[in-house]
PDB file of C-alpha atoms in Angstrom:
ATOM      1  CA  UNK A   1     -12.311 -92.003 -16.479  1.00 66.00           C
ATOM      2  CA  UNK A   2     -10.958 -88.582 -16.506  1.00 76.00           C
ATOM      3  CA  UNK A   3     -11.366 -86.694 -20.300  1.00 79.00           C
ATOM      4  CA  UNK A   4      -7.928 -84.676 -21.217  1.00 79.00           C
ATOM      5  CA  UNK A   5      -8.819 -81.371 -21.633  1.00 78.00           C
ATOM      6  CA  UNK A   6      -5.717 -81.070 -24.338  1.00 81.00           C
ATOM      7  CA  UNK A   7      -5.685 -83.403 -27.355  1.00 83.00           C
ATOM      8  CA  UNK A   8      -3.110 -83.640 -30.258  1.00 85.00           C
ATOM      9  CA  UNK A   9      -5.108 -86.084 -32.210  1.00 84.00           C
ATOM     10  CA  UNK A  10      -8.332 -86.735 -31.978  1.00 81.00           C
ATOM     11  CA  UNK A  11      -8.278 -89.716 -32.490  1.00 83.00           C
ATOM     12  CA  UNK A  12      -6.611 -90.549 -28.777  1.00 80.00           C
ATOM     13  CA  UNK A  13      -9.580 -89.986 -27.400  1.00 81.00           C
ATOM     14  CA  UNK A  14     -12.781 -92.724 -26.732  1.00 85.00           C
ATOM     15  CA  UNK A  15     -14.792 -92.669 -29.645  1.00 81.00           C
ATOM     16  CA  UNK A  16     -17.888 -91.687 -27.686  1.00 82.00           C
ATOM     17  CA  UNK A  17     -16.699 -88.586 -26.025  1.00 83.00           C
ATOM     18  CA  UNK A  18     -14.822 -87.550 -29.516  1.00 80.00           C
ATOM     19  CA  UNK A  19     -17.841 -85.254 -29.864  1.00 80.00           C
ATOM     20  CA  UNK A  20     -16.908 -82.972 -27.294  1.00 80.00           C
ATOM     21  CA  UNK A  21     -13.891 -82.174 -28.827  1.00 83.00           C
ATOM     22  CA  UNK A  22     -13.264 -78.668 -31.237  1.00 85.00           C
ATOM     23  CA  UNK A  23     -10.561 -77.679 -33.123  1.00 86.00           C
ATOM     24  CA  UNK A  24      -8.538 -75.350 -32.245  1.00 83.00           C
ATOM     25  CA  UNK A  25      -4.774 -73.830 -33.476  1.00 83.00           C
ATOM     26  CA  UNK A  26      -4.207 -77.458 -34.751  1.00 85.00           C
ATOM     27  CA  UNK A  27      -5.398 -78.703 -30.985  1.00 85.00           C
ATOM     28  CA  UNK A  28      -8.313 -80.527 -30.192  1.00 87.00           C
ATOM     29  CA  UNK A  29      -9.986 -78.373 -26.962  1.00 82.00           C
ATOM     30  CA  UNK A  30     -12.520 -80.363 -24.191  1.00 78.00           C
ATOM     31  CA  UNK A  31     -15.777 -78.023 -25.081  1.00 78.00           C
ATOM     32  CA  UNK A  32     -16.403 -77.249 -21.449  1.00 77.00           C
ATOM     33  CA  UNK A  33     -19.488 -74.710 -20.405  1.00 75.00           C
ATOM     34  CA  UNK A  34     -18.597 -72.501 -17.924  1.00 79.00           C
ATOM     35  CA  UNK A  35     -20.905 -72.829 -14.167  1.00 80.00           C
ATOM     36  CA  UNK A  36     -20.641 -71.255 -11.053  1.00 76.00           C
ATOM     37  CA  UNK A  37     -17.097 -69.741 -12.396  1.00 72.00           C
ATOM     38  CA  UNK A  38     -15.692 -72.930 -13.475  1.00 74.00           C
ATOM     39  CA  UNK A  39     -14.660 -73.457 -16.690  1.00 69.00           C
ATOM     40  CA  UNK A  40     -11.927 -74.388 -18.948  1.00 73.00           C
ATOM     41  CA  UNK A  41      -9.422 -71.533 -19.937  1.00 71.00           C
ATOM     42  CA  UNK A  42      -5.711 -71.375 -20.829  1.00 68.00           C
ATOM     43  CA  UNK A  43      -3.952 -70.282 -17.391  1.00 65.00           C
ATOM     44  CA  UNK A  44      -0.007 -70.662 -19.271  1.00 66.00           C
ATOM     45  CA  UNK A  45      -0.352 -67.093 -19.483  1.00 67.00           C
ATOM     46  CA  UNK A  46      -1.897 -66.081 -16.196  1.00 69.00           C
ATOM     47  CA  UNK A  47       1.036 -68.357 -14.591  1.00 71.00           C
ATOM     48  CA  UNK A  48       3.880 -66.575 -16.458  1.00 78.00           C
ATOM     49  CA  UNK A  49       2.313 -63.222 -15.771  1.00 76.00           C
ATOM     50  CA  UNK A  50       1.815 -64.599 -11.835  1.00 77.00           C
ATOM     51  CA  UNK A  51       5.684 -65.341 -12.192  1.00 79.00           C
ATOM     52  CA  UNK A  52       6.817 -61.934 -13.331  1.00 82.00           C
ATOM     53  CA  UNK A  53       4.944 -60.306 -10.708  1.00 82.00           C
ATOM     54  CA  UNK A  54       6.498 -62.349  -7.673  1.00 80.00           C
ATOM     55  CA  UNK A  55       9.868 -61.941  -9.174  1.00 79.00           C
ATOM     56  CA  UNK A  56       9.072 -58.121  -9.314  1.00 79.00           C
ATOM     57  CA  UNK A  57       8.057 -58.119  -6.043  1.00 78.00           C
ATOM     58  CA  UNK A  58      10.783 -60.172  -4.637  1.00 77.00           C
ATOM     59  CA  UNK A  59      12.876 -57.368  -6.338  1.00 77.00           C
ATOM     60  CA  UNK A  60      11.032 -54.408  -4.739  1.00 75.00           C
ATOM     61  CA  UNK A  61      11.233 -56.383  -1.025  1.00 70.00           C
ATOM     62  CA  UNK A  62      15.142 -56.341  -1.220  1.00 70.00           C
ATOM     63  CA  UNK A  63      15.366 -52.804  -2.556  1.00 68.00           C
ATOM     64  CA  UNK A  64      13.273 -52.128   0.361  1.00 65.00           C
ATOM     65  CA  UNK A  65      15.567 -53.624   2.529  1.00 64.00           C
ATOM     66  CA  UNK A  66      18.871 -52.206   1.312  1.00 64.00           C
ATOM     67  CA  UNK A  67      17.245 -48.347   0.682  1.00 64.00           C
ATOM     68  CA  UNK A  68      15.044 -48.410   4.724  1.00 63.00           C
ATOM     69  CA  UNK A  69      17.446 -46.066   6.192  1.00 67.00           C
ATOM     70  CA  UNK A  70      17.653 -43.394   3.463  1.00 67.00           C
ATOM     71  CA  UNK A  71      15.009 -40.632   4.060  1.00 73.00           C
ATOM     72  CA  UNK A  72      13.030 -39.805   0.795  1.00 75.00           C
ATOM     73  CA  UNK A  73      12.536 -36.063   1.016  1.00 80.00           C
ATOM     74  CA  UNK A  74      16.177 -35.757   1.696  1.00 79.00           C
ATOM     75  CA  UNK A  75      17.233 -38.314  -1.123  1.00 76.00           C
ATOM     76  CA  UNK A  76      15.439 -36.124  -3.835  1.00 81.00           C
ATOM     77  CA  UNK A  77      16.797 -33.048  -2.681  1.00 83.00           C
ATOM     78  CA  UNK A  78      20.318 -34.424  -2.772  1.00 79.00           C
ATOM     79  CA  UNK A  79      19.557 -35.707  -6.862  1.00 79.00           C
ATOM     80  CA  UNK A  80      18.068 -32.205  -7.428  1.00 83.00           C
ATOM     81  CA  UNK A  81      21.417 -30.832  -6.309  1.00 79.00           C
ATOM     82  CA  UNK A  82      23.224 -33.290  -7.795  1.00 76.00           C
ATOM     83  CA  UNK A  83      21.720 -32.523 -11.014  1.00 80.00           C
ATOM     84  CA  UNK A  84      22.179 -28.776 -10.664  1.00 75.00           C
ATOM     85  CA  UNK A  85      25.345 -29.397 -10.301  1.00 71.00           C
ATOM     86  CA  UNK A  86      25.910 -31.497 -13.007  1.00 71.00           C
ATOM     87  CA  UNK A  87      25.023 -28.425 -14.936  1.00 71.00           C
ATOM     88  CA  UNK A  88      27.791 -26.491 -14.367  1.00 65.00           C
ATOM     89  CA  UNK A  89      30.715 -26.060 -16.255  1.00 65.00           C
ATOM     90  CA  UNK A  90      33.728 -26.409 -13.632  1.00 62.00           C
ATOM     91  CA  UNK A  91      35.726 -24.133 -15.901  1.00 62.00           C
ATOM     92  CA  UNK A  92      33.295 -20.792 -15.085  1.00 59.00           C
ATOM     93  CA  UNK A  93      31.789 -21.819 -12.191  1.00 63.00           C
ATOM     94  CA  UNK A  94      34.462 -23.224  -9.345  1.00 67.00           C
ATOM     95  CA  UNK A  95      32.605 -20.446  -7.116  1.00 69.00           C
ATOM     96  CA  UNK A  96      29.222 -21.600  -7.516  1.00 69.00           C
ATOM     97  CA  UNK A  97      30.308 -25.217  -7.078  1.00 67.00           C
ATOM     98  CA  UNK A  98      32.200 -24.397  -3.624  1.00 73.00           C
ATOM     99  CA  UNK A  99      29.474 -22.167  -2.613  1.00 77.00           C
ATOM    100  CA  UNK A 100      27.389 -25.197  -2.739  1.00 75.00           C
ATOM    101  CA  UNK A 101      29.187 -28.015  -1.436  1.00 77.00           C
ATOM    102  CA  UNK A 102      29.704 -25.481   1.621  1.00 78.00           C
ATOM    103  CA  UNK A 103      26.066 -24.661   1.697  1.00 82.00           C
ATOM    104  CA  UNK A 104      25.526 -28.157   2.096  1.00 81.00           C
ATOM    105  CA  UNK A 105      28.304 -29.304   4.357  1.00 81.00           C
ATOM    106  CA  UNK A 106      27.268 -26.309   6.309  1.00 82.00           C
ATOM    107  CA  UNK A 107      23.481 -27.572   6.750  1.00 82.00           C
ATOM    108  CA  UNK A 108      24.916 -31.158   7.886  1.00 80.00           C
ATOM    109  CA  UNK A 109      26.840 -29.792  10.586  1.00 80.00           C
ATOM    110  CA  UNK A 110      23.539 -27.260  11.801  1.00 81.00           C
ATOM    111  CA  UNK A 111      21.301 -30.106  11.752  1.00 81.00           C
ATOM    112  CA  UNK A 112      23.860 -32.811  13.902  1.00 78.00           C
ATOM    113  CA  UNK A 113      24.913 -29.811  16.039  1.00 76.00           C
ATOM    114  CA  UNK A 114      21.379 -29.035  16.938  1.00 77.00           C
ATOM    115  CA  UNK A 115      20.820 -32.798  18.096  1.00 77.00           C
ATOM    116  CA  UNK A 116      23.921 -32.417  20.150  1.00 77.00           C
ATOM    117  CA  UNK A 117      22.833 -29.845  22.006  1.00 78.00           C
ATOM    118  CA  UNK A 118      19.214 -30.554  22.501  1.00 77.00           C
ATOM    119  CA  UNK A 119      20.160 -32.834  25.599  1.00 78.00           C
ATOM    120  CA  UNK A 120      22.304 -29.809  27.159  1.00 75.00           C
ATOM    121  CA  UNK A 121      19.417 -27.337  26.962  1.00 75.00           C
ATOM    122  CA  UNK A 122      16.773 -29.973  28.503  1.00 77.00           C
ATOM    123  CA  UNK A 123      19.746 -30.309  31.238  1.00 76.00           C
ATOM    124  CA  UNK A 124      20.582 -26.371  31.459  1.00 70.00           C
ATOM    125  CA  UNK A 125      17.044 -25.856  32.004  1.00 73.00           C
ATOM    126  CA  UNK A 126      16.349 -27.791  34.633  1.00 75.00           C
ATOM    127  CA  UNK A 127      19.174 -26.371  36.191  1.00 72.00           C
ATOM    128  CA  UNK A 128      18.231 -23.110  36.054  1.00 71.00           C
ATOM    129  CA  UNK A 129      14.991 -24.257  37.590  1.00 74.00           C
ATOM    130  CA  UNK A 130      16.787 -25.529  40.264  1.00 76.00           C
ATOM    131  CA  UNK A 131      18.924 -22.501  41.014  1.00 71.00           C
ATOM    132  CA  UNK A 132      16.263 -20.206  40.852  1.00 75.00           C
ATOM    133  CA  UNK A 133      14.219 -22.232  43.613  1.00 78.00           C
ATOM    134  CA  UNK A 134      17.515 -22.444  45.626  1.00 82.00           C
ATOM    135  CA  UNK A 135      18.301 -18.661  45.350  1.00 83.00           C
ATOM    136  CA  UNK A 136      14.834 -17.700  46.513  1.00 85.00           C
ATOM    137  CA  UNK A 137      14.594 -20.068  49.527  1.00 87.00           C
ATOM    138  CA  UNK A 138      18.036 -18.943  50.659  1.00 88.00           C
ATOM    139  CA  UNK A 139      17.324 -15.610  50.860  1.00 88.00           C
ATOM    140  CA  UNK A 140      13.783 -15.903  51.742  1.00 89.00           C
ATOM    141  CA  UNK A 141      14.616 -18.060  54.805  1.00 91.00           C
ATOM    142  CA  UNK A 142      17.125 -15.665  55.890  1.00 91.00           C
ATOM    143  CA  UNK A 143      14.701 -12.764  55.727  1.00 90.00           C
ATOM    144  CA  UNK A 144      12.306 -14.500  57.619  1.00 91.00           C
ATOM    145  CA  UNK A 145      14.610 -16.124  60.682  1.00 89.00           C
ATOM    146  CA  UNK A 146      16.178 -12.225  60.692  1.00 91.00           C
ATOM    147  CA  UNK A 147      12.113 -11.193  61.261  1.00 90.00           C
ATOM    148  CA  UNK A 148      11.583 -14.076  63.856  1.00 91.00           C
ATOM    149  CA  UNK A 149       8.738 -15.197  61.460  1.00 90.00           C
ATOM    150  CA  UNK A 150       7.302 -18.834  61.015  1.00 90.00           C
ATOM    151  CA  UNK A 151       9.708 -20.149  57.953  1.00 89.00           C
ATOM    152  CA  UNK A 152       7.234 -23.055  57.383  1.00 89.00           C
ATOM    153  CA  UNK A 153       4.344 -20.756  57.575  1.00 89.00           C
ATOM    154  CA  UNK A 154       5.182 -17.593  55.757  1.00 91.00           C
ATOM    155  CA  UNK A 155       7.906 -19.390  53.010  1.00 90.00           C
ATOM    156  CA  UNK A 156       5.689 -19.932  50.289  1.00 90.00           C
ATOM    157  CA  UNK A 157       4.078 -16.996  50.371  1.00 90.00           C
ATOM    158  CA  UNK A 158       7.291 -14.617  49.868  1.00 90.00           C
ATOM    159  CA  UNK A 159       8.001 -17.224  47.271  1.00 89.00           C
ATOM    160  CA  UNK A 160       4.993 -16.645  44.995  1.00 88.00           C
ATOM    161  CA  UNK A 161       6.071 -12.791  45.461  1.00 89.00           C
ATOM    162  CA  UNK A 162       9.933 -13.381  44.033  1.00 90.00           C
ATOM    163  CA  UNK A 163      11.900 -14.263  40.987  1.00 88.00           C
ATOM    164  CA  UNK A 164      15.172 -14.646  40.331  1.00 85.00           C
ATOM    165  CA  UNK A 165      16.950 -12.883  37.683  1.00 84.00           C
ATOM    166  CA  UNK A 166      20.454 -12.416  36.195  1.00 81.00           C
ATOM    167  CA  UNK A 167      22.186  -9.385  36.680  1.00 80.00           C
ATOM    168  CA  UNK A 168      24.397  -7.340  34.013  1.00 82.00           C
ATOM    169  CA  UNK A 169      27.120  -8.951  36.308  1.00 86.00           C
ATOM    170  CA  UNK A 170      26.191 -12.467  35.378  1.00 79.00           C
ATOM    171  CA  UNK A 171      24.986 -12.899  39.393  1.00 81.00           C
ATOM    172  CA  UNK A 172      21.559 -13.799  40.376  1.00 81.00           C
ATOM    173  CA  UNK A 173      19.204 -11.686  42.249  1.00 84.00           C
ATOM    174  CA  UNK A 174      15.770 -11.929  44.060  1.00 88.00           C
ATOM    175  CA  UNK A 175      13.194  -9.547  43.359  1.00 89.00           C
ATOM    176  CA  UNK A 176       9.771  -8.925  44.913  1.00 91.00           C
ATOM    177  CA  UNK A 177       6.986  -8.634  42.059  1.00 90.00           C
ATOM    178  CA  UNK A 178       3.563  -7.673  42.353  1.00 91.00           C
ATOM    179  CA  UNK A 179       0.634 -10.580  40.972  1.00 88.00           C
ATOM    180  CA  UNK A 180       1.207  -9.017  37.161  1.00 89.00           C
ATOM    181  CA  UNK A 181       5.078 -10.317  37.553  1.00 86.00           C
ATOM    182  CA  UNK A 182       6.101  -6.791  38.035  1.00 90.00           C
ATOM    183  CA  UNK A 183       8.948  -5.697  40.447  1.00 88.00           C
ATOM    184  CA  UNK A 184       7.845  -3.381  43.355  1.00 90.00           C
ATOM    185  CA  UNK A 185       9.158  -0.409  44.820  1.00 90.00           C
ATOM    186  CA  UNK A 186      10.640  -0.447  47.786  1.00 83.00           C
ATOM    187  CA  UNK A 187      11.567   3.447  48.446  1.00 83.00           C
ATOM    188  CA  UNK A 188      10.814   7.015  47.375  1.00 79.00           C
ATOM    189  CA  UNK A 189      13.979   6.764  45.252  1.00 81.00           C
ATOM    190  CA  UNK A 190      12.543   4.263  42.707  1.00 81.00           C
ATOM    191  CA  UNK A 191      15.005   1.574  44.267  1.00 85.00           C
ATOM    192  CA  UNK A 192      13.546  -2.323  44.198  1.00 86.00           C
ATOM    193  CA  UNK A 193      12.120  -3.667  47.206  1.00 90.00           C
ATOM    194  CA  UNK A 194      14.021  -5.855  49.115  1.00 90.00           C
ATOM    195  CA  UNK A 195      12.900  -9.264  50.530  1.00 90.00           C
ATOM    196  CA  UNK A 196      13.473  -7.951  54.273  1.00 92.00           C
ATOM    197  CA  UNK A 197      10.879  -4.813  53.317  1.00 91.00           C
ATOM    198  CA  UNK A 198       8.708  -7.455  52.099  1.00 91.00           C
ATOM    199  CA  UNK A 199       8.862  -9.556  55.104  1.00 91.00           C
ATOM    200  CA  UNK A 200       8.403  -6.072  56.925  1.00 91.00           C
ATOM    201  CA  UNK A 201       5.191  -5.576  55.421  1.00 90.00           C
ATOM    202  CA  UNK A 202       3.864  -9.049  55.766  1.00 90.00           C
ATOM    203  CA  UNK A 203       4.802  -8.863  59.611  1.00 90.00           C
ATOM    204  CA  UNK A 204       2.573  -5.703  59.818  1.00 90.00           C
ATOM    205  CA  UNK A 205      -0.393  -6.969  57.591  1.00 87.00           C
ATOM    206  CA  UNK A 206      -3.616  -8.657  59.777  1.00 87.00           C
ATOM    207  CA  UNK A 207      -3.278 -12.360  57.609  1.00 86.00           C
ATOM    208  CA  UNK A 208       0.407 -13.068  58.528  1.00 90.00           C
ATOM    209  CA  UNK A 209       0.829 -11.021  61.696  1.00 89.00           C
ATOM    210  CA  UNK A 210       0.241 -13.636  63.725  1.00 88.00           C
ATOM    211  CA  UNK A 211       3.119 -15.744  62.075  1.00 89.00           C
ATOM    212  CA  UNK A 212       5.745 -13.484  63.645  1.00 91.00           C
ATOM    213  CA  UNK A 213       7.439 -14.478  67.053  1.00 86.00           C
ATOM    214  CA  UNK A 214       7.311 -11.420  69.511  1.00 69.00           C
ATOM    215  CA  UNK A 215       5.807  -9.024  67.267  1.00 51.00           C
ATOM    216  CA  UNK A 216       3.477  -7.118  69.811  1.00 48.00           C
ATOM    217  CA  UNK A 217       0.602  -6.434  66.480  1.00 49.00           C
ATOM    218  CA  UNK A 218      -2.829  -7.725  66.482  1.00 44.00           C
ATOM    219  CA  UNK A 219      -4.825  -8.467  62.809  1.00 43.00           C
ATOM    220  CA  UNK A 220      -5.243  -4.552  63.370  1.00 42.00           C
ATOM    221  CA  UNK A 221      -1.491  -3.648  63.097  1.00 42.00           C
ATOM    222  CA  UNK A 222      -1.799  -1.846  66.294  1.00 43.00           C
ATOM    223  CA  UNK A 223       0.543  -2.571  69.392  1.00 43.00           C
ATOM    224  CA  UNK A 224      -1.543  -4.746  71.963  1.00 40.00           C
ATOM    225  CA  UNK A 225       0.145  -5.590  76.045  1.00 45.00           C
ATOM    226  CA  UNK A 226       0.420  -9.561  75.933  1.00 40.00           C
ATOM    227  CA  UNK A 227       2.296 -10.022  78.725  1.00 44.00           C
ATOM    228  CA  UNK A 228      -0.166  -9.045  81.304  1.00 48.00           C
ATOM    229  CA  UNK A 229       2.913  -6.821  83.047  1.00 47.00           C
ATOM    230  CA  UNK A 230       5.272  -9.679  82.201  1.00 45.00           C
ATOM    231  CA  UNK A 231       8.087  -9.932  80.331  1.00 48.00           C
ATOM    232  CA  UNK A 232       9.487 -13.470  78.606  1.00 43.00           C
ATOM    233  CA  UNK A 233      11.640 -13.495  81.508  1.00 45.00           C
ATOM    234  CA  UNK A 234       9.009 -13.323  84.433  1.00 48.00           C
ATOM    235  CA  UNK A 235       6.976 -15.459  82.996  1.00 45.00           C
ATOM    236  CA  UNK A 236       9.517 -18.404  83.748  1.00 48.00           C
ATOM    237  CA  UNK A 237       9.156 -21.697  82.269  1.00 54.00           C
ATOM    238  CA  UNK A 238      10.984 -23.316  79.370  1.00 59.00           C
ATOM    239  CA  UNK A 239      11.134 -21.224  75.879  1.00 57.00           C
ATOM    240  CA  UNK A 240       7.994 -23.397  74.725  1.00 63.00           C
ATOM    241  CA  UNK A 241       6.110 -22.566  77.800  1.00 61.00           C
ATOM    242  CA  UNK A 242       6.702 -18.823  77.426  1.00 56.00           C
ATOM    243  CA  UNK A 243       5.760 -19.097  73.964  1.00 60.00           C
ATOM    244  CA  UNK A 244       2.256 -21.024  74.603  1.00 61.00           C
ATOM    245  CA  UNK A 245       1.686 -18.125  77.354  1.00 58.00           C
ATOM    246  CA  UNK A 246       2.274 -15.285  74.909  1.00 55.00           C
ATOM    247  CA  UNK A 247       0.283 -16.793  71.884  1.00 58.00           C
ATOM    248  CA  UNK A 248      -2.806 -17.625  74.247  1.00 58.00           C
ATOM    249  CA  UNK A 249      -2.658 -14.032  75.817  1.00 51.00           C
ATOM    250  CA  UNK A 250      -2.649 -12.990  71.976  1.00 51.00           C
ATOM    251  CA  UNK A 251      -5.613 -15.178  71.340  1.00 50.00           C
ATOM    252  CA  UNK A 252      -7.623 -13.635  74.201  1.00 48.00           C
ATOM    253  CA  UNK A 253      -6.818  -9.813  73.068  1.00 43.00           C
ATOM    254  CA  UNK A 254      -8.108 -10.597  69.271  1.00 40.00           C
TER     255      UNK A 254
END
């Protein structure tokens, strides 16, 4: 038999178990000791106060919900305007109230004109990149095939020598720069040095000598006699043939 822990009367209950009964507010309350954190207590208000705070919180969720795509730091600047300009007397003020609103209109159309053009920079960078390379391979190739040097050979080196920049004109222009990124001298006049003067000097140097068809110059820069009292056109053979012949007597006189 289960014991009510809630009687009106007393007299409800089983005579025997009457004694553990005390008044209480006009209620008769089952005298229970408390144990291992059991124990008889009056939850109504824990269960109303349980109630408020999932109502409260139900609240909060949808406010949540309907408020997730405003930005906070931007929401309290916009009521600290607003309330500055709740301030001011429209009568006396109509400048500072414009001034304002254009202020702010002003800021809107910086901010969504800077993400407009972010894109078009990335892209007009790249692009510039890719002009630059362009430019300098042209013109380096063409300096070297005028030279009858190895394109494949000597390319990247005239490229790590060259940038490209953009002239008063709006034109782009190769220059020849030194390691530091500074642009060389390419006469007594001051005047810059050109990418065929470059290529000259490269042809004459003892590391790329060698990577110059017909060019007569050992590592030394001196003239050397290749041809063993040949020309290309004794030697006879295909243009390969005469080729192999000239590099090997090269090879010999280093």
């Amino acid at each position: 038999m289960s014991l009510k822990a809630v009687l009106d009367k007393l007299d409800d209950a089983p005579e025997a178990v009457r004694g553990f009964y005390a008044e209480k507010d006009g209620k008769f309350i089952l005298n229970v000791e408390p144990v291992g954190g059991y124990s008889l207590e009056d939850v109504g208000g824990l269960k109303k106060a349980l109630e408020t705070e999932r109502g409260s919180r139900k609240q909060l969720e949808a406010d949540v919900v309907k408020y997730k795509d405003l930005d906070p730091d931007r929401a309290r600047a916009a009521l600290a305007e607003l309330e500055e300009l709740k301030k001011l007397d429209p009568t006396k003020e109509a400048d500072k109230i414009a001034n304002t609103k254009f202020e702010a209109a002003k800021a809107q159309l910086v901010e969504a004109h800077g993400k407009e053009i972010a894109p078009l920079k990335e892209r007009n960078s790249k692009l510039e990149a890719t002009v630059d390379k362009l430019v300098r391979q042209a013109q380096a190739t063409a300096a070297l095939a005028n030279a009858k040097g190895s394109v494949e050979l000597l390319l990247p080196h005239v490229l790590q020598h060259t940038k490209v920049i953009e002239t008063e004109t709006g034109e782009f222009a190769v220059r020849v720069v030194d390691a530091n990124g500074n642009e060389r001298i390419g006469d007594n006049q001051g005047g810059a040095m050109t990418l065929d003067q470059l290529v000259a000097e490269m042809r004459q140097s003892e590391t790329f000598a060698r990577a110059f068809d017909g060019s007569g110059h050992s590592g030394t820069g001196k003239q050397v006699d290749v041809s063993g009292g040949k020309n290309k056109a004794d030697v006879g053979g295909t243009r390969e043939e005469r080729r192999a012949y000239f590099a090997q007597k090269l090879g010999q006189s280093s």
